[in-house]
Amino acid sequence: MQRLQQLDDQLEALLATDGEVDAGQLQQLLQQRHQLLQQLMAAPEHLEHNEWRAAVERTSGLLDRIRQHRERSAGQLQRLQHGQRSMQIYNTFR
């Protein structure tokens, strides 16, 4: 569970930035977390209920932050595409 906490801390730090998130690093950390969770679930007798509940709550928080970053990136992409279309229209009348 300590390794899971460390991965969660790394993910939190990565997602705490307002700027661009390194997608490769995010994917790598999420994959490591998934593998670790699979290992932990394979031996449920070693899991403490309170620690597991805290891990589930952290998972929800991480998913919310990932969703926020995805929505923010989608908004930026829309603005960029709108700007490009505007420039194309402007250039046709130039």
Tab-separated table of C-alpha atoms in Angstrom:
chain	number	residue	atom	x	y	z
A	1	MET	CA	0.000	0.000	0.000
A	2	GLN	CA	2.944	2.315	0.562
A	3	ARG	CA	3.973	1.984	-3.092
A	4	LEU	CA	0.405	2.816	-4.112
A	5	GLN	CA	0.528	5.962	-1.972
A	6	GLN	CA	3.812	6.946	-3.642
A	7	LEU	CA	2.337	6.476	-7.118
A	8	ASP	CA	-0.730	8.480	-6.119
A	9	ASP	CA	1.505	11.279	-4.835
A	10	GLN	CA	3.399	11.314	-8.142
A	11	LEU	CA	0.136	11.428	-10.076
A	12	GLU	CA	-1.172	14.245	-7.885
A	13	ALA	CA	2.005	16.245	-8.469
A	14	LEU	CA	1.797	15.689	-12.214
A	15	LEU	CA	-1.873	16.704	-12.354
A	16	ALA	CA	-1.402	19.710	-10.057
A	17	THR	CA	0.127	21.722	-12.884
A	18	ASP	CA	-2.069	24.203	-14.707
A	19	GLY	CA	-0.114	23.760	-17.897
A	20	GLU	CA	0.410	20.861	-20.230
A	21	VAL	CA	0.562	17.401	-18.664
A	22	ASP	CA	3.160	14.976	-19.998
A	23	ALA	CA	0.854	12.341	-21.485
A	24	GLY	CA	3.600	9.721	-21.664
A	25	GLN	CA	4.489	10.084	-18.019
A	26	LEU	CA	0.819	10.111	-17.033
A	27	GLN	CA	0.199	6.925	-18.985
A	28	GLN	CA	3.239	5.241	-17.451
A	29	LEU	CA	2.212	6.128	-13.888
A	30	LEU	CA	-1.369	5.015	-14.480
A	31	GLN	CA	-0.165	1.722	-15.929
A	32	GLN	CA	2.102	1.139	-12.924
A	33	ARG	CA	-0.802	1.945	-10.615
A	34	HIS	CA	-3.084	-0.465	-12.448
A	35	GLN	CA	-0.513	-3.269	-12.200
A	36	LEU	CA	0.014	-2.601	-8.516
A	37	LEU	CA	-3.722	-2.660	-7.860
A	38	GLN	CA	-3.963	-6.005	-9.656
A	39	GLN	CA	-1.218	-7.371	-7.397
A	40	LEU	CA	-2.919	-6.031	-4.272
A	41	MET	CA	-6.288	-7.489	-5.236
A	42	ALA	CA	-4.656	-10.879	-5.843
A	43	ALA	CA	-3.821	-11.061	-2.120
A	44	PRO	CA	-6.792	-9.406	-0.357
A	45	GLU	CA	-5.874	-10.920	3.005
A	46	HIS	CA	-2.980	-8.438	3.253
A	47	LEU	CA	-5.214	-5.392	2.756
A	48	GLU	CA	-6.432	-3.306	5.628
A	49	HIS	CA	-9.975	-1.979	5.205
A	50	ASN	CA	-9.170	1.660	6.066
A	51	GLU	CA	-6.139	1.764	3.783
A	52	TRP	CA	-8.157	0.274	0.937
A	53	ARG	CA	-10.958	2.812	1.463
A	54	ALA	CA	-8.392	5.645	1.390
A	55	ALA	CA	-6.993	4.222	-1.872
A	56	VAL	CA	-10.485	4.177	-3.389
A	57	GLU	CA	-11.025	7.810	-2.362
A	58	ARG	CA	-7.677	8.787	-3.889
A	59	THR	CA	-8.700	6.992	-7.079
A	60	SER	CA	-11.876	9.078	-7.272
A	61	GLY	CA	-9.899	12.265	-6.759
A	62	LEU	CA	-7.377	11.304	-9.424
A	63	LEU	CA	-10.136	10.505	-11.897
A	64	ASP	CA	-11.717	13.911	-11.265
A	65	ARG	CA	-8.414	15.699	-11.904
A	66	ILE	CA	-7.784	13.693	-15.071
A	67	ARG	CA	-11.301	14.571	-16.266
A	68	GLN	CA	-10.656	18.270	-15.554
A	69	HIS	CA	-7.408	18.202	-17.528
A	70	ARG	CA	-9.121	16.426	-20.419
A	71	GLU	CA	-11.932	19.005	-20.496
A	72	ARG	CA	-9.460	21.881	-20.316
A	73	SER	CA	-7.423	20.374	-23.175
A	74	ALA	CA	-10.574	19.873	-25.247
A	75	GLY	CA	-11.508	23.530	-24.705
A	76	GLN	CA	-8.052	24.681	-25.757
A	77	LEU	CA	-8.245	22.514	-28.861
A	78	GLN	CA	-11.626	23.995	-29.792
A	79	ARG	CA	-10.280	27.539	-29.412
A	80	LEU	CA	-7.257	26.653	-31.529
A	81	GLN	CA	-9.394	25.101	-34.259
A	82	HIS	CA	-11.759	28.086	-34.234
A	83	GLY	CA	-8.797	30.433	-34.565
A	84	GLN	CA	-7.414	28.429	-37.471
A	85	ARG	CA	-10.777	28.492	-39.267
A	86	SER	CA	-11.011	32.236	-38.699
A	87	MET	CA	-7.566	32.718	-40.199
A	88	GLN	CA	-8.498	30.606	-43.225
A	89	ILE	CA	-11.608	32.698	-43.820
A	90	TYR	CA	-9.644	35.912	-43.347
A	91	ASN	CA	-7.022	34.744	-45.847
A	92	THR	CA	-9.673	33.997	-48.500
A	93	PHE	CA	-10.777	37.664	-48.446
A	94	ARG	CA	-7.290	39.074	-48.350
